[in-house]
mmCIF file of C-alpha atoms in Angstrom:
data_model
loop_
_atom_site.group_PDB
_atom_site.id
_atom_site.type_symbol
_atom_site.label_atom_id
_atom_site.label_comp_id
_atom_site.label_asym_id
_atom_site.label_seq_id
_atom_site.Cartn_x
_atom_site.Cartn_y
_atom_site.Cartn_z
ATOM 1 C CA UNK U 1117 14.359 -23.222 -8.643
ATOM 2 C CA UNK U 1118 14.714 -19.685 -10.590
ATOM 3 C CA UNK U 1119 18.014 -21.250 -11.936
ATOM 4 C CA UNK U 1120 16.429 -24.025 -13.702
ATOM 5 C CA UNK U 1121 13.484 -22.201 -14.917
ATOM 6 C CA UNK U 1122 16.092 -19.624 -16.242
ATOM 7 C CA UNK U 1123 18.076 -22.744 -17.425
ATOM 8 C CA UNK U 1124 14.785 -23.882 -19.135
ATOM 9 C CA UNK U 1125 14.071 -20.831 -20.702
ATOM 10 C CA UNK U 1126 17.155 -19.934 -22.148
ATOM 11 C CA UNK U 1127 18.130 -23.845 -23.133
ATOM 12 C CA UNK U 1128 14.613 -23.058 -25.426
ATOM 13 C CA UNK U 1129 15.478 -20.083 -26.477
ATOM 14 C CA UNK U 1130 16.646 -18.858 -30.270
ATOM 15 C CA UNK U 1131 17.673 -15.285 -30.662
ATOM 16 C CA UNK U 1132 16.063 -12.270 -28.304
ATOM 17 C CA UNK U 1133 14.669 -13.339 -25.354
ATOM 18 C CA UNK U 1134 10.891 -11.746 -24.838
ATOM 19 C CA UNK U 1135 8.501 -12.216 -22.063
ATOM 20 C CA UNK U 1136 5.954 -13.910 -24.468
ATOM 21 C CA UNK U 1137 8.186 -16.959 -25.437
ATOM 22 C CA UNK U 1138 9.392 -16.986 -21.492
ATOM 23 C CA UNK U 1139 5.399 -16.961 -20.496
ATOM 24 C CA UNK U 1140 4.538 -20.240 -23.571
ATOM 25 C CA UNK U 1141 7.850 -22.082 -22.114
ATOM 26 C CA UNK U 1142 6.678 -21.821 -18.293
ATOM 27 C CA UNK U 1143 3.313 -22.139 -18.887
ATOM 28 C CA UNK U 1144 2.444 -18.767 -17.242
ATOM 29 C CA UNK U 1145 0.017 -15.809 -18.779
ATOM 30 C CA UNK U 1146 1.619 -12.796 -20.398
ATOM 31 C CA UNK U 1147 0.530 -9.231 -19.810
ATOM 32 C CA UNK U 1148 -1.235 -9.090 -22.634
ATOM 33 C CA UNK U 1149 -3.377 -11.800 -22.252
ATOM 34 C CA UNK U 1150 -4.383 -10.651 -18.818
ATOM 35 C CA UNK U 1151 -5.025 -6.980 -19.933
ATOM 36 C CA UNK U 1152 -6.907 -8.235 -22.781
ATOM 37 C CA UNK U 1153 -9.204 -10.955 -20.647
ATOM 38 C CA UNK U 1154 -9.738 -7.435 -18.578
ATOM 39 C CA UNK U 1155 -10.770 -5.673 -21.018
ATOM 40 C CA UNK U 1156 -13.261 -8.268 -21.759
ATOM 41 C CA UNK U 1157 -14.766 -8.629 -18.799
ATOM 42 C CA UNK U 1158 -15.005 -4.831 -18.260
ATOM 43 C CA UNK U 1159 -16.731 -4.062 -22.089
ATOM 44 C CA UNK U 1160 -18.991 -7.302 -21.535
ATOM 45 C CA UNK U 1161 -17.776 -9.128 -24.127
ATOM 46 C CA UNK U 1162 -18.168 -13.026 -23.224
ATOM 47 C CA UNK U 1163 -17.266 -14.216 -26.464
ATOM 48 C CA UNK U 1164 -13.966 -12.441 -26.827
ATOM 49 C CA UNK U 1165 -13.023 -13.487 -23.133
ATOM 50 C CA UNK U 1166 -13.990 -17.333 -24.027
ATOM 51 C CA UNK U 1167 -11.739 -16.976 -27.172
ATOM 52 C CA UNK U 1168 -8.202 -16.062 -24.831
ATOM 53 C CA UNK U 1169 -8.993 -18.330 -22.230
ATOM 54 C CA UNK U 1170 -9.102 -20.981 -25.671
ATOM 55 C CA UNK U 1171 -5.869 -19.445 -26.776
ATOM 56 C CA UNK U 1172 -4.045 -19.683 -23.727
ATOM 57 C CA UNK U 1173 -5.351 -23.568 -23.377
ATOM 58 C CA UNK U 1174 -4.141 -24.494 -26.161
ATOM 59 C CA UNK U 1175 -0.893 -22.660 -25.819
ATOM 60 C CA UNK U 1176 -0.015 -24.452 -22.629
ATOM 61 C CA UNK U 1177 -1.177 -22.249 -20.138
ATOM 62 C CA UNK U 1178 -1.215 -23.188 -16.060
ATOM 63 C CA UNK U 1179 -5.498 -22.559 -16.382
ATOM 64 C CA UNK U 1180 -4.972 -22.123 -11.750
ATOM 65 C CA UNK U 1181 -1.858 -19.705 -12.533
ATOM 66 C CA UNK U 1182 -4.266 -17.767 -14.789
ATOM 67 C CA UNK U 1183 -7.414 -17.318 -12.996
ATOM 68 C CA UNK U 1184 -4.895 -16.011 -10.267
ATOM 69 C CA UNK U 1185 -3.352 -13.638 -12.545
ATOM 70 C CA UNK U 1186 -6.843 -12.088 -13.633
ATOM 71 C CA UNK U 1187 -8.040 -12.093 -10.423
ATOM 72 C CA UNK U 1188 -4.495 -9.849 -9.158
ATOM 73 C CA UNK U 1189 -5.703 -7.495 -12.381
ATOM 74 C CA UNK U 1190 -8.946 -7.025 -11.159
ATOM 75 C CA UNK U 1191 -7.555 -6.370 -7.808
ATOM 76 C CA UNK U 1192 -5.162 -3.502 -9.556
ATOM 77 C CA UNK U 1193 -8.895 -2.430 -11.124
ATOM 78 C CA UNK U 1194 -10.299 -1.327 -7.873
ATOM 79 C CA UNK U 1195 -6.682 0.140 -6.690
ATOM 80 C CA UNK U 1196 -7.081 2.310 -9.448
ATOM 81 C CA UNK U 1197 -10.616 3.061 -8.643
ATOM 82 C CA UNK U 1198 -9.907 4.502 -5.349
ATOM 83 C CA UNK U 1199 -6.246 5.712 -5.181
ATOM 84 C CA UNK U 1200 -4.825 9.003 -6.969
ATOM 85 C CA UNK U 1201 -1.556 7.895 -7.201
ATOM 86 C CA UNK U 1202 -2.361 3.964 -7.588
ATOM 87 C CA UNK U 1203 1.310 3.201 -9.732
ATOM 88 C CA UNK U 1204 3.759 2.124 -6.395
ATOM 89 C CA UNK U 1205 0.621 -0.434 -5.412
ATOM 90 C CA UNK U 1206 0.217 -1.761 -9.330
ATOM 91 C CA UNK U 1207 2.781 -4.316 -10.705
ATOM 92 C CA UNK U 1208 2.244 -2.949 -13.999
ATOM 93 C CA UNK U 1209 4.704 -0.315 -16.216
ATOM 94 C CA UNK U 1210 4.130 3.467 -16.550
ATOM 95 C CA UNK U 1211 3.338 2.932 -19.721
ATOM 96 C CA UNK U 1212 0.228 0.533 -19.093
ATOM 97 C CA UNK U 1213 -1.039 2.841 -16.399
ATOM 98 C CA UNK U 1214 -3.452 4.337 -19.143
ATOM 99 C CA UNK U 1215 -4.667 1.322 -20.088
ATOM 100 C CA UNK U 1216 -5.813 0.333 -17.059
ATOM 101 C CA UNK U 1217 -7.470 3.611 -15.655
ATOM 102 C CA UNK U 1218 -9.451 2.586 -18.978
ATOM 103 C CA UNK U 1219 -10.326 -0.210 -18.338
ATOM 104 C CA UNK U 1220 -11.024 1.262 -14.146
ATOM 105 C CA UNK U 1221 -13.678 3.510 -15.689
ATOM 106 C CA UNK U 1222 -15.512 0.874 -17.451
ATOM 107 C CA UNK U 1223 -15.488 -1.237 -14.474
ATOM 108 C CA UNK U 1224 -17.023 1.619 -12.197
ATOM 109 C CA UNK U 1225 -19.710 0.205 -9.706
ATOM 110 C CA UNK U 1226 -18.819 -3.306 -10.580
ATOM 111 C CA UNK U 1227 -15.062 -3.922 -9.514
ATOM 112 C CA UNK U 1228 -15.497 -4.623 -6.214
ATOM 113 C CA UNK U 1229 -18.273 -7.392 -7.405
ATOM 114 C CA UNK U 1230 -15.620 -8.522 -10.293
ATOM 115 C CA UNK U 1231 -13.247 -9.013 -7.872
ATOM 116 C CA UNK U 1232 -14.876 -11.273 -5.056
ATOM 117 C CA UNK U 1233 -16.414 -13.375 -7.649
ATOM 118 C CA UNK U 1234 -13.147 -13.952 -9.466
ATOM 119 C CA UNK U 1235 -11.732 -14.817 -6.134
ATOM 120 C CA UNK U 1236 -13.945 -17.580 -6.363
ATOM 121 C CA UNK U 1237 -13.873 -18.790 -9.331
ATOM 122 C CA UNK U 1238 -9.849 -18.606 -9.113
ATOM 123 C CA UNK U 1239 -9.927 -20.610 -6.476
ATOM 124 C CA UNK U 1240 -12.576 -23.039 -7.922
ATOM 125 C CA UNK U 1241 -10.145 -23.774 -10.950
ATOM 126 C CA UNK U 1242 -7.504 -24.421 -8.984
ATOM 127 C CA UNK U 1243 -9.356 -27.290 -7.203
ATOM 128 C CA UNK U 1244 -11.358 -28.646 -10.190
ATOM 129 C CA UNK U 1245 -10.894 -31.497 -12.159
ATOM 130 C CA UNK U 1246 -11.608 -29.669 -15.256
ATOM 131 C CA UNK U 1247 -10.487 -26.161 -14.755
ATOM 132 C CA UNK U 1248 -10.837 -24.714 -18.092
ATOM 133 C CA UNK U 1249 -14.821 -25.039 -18.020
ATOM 134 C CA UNK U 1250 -14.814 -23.511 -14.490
ATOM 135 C CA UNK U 1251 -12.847 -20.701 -15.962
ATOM 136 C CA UNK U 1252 -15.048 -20.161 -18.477
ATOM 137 C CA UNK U 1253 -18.307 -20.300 -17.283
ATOM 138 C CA UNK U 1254 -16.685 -17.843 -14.283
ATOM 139 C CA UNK U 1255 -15.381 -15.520 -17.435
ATOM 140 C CA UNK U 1256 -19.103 -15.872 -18.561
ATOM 141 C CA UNK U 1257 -20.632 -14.702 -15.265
ATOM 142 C CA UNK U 1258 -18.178 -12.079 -14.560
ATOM 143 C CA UNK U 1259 -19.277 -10.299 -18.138
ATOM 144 C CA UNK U 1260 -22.682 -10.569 -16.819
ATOM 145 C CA UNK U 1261 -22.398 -8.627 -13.676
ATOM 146 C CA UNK U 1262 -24.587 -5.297 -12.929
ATOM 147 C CA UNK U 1263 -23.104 -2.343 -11.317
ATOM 148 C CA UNK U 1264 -24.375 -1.867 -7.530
ATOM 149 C CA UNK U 1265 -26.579 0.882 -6.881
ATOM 150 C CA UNK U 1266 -27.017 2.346 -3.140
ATOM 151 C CA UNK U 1267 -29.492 0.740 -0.991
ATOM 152 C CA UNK U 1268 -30.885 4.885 -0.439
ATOM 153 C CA UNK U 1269 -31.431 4.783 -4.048
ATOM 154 C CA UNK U 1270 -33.540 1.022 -4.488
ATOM 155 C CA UNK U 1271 -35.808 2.411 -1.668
ATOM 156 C CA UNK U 1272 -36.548 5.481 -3.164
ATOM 157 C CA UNK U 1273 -37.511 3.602 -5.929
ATOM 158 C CA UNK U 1274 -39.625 1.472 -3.918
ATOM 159 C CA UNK U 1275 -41.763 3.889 -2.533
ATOM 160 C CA UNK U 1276 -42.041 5.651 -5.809
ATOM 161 C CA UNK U 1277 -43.694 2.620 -6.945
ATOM 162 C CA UNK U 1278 -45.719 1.982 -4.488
ATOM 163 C CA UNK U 1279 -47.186 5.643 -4.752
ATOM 164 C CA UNK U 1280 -47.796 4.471 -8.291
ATOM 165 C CA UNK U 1281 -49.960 1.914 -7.738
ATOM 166 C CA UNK U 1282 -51.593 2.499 -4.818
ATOM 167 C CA UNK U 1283 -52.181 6.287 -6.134
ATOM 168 C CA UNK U 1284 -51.464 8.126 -3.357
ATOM 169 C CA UNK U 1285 -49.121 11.314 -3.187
ATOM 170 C CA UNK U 1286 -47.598 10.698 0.087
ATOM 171 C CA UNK U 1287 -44.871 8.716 0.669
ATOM 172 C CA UNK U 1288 -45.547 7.515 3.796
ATOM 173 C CA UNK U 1289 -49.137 8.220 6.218
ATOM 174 C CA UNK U 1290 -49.190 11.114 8.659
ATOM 175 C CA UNK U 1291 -51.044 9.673 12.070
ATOM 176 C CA UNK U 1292 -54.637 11.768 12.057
ATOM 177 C CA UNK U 1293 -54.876 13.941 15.210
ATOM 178 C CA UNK U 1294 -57.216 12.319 18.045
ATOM 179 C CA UNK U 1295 -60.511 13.411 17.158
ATOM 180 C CA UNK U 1296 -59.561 14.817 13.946
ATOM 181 C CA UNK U 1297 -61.169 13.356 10.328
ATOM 182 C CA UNK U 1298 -60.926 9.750 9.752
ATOM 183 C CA UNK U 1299 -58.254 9.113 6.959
ATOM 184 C CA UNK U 1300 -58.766 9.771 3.509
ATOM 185 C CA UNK U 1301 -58.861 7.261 1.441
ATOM 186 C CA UNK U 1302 -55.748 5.472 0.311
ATOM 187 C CA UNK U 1303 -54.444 6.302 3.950
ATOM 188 C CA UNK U 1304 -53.624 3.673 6.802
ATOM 189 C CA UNK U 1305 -56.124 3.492 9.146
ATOM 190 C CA UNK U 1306 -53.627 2.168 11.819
ATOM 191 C CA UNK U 1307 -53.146 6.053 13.595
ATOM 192 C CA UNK U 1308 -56.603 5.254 14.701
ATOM 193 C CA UNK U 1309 -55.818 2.027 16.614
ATOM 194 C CA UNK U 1310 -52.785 3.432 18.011
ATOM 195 C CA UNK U 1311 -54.494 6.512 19.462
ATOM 196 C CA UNK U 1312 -57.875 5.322 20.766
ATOM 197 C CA UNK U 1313 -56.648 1.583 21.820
ATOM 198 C CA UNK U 1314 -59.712 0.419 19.414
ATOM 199 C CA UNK U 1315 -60.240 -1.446 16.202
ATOM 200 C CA UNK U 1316 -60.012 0.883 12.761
ATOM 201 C CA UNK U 1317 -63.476 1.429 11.983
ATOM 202 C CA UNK U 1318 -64.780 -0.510 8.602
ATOM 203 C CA UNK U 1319 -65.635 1.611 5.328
ATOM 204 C CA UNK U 1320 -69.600 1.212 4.487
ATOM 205 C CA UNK U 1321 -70.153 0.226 1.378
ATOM 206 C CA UNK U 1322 -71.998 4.001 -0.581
#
């Protein structure tokens, strides 16, 4: 099978050979197409990323081979995200290495997310009907996707809020001592149950 495609290739072929013409013959996605549908992604650019997925429609381009391809460069992302010396896992050249700690940076908090939802949408174009759309609108949604922030962090931020509004300083109610003051106000009443066995007494109206 390599023979032929190399038979294919060359039989097409006038002059140098470069990996662009060898990616439009065999219907496969160049480097840079991938880096730059990366680069999209990662600087939230929808428009731009719709625009090369157009490009490499209309230039011939296996849309399943593609969305498989992006989704191995968002892989390489998160390699690069975690590894110090991330080059022997990459296939990509020295010389791209800066490119894509780049485009790592941008992606920070988001390329684990980028990468499980282009795993589905890859393998949602591969099985569609029309794959280019399902590209697309997965190009779309990946552009759109928020960074995570730690669950510690959210909570925080919930009780912070709820402080707000229910203007209380504390965090969270200290159980009153048996036989100590009732609560003050803005305080949960449930200590008292769970000391004395009996129903929190009601507040009378002043």
């Amino acid at each position: 099978d390599s023979m032929s495609l190399l038979d294919q290739v060359l039989a097409s072929t006038e002059g140098t050979l470069s990996e662009e013409h060898a990616s439009v013959v065999l219907g496969v996605a160049d480097r840079g197409l991938i880096v730059g549908l990366g680069r999209a992604i990662v600087d939230r650019d929808p428009a731009r990323a719709l625009e090369l997925i157009d490009s490499a429609y209309g230039r011939g381009f296996d849309l399943a081979q593609l969305g498989k391809t992006l989704l191995g460069h968002l892989r390489d992302l998160l390699v690069i995200s975690v590894v110090k010396d991330p080059l022997p896992l990459l296939e990509a050249t020295p010389s791209e290495l800066d490119g894509l700690r780049a485009q790592a940076e941008r992606a920070k908090g988001r390329a684990e997310l980028l990468f499980h939802r282009m795993l589905r949408v890859a393998d949602e174009t591969s099985r569609a009907a029309l794959p280019r759309y399902v590209l697309e609108v997965g190009a779309v949604e990946l552009c759109g996707i928020e960074p995570m922030q730690p669950i510690g962090e959210l909570v925080d931020r919930l009780e912070f809020l709820e402080e707000r509004l229910s203007g209380t300083a504390p965090a969270r109610p200290r159980p009153a001592a048996s036989g100590g003051p009732a609560p003050a106000q803005g305080e949960d009443p449930r200590p008292f149950v769970a000391s004395t066995g009996q129903p929190a007494p009601r507040p009378t109206a002043p």
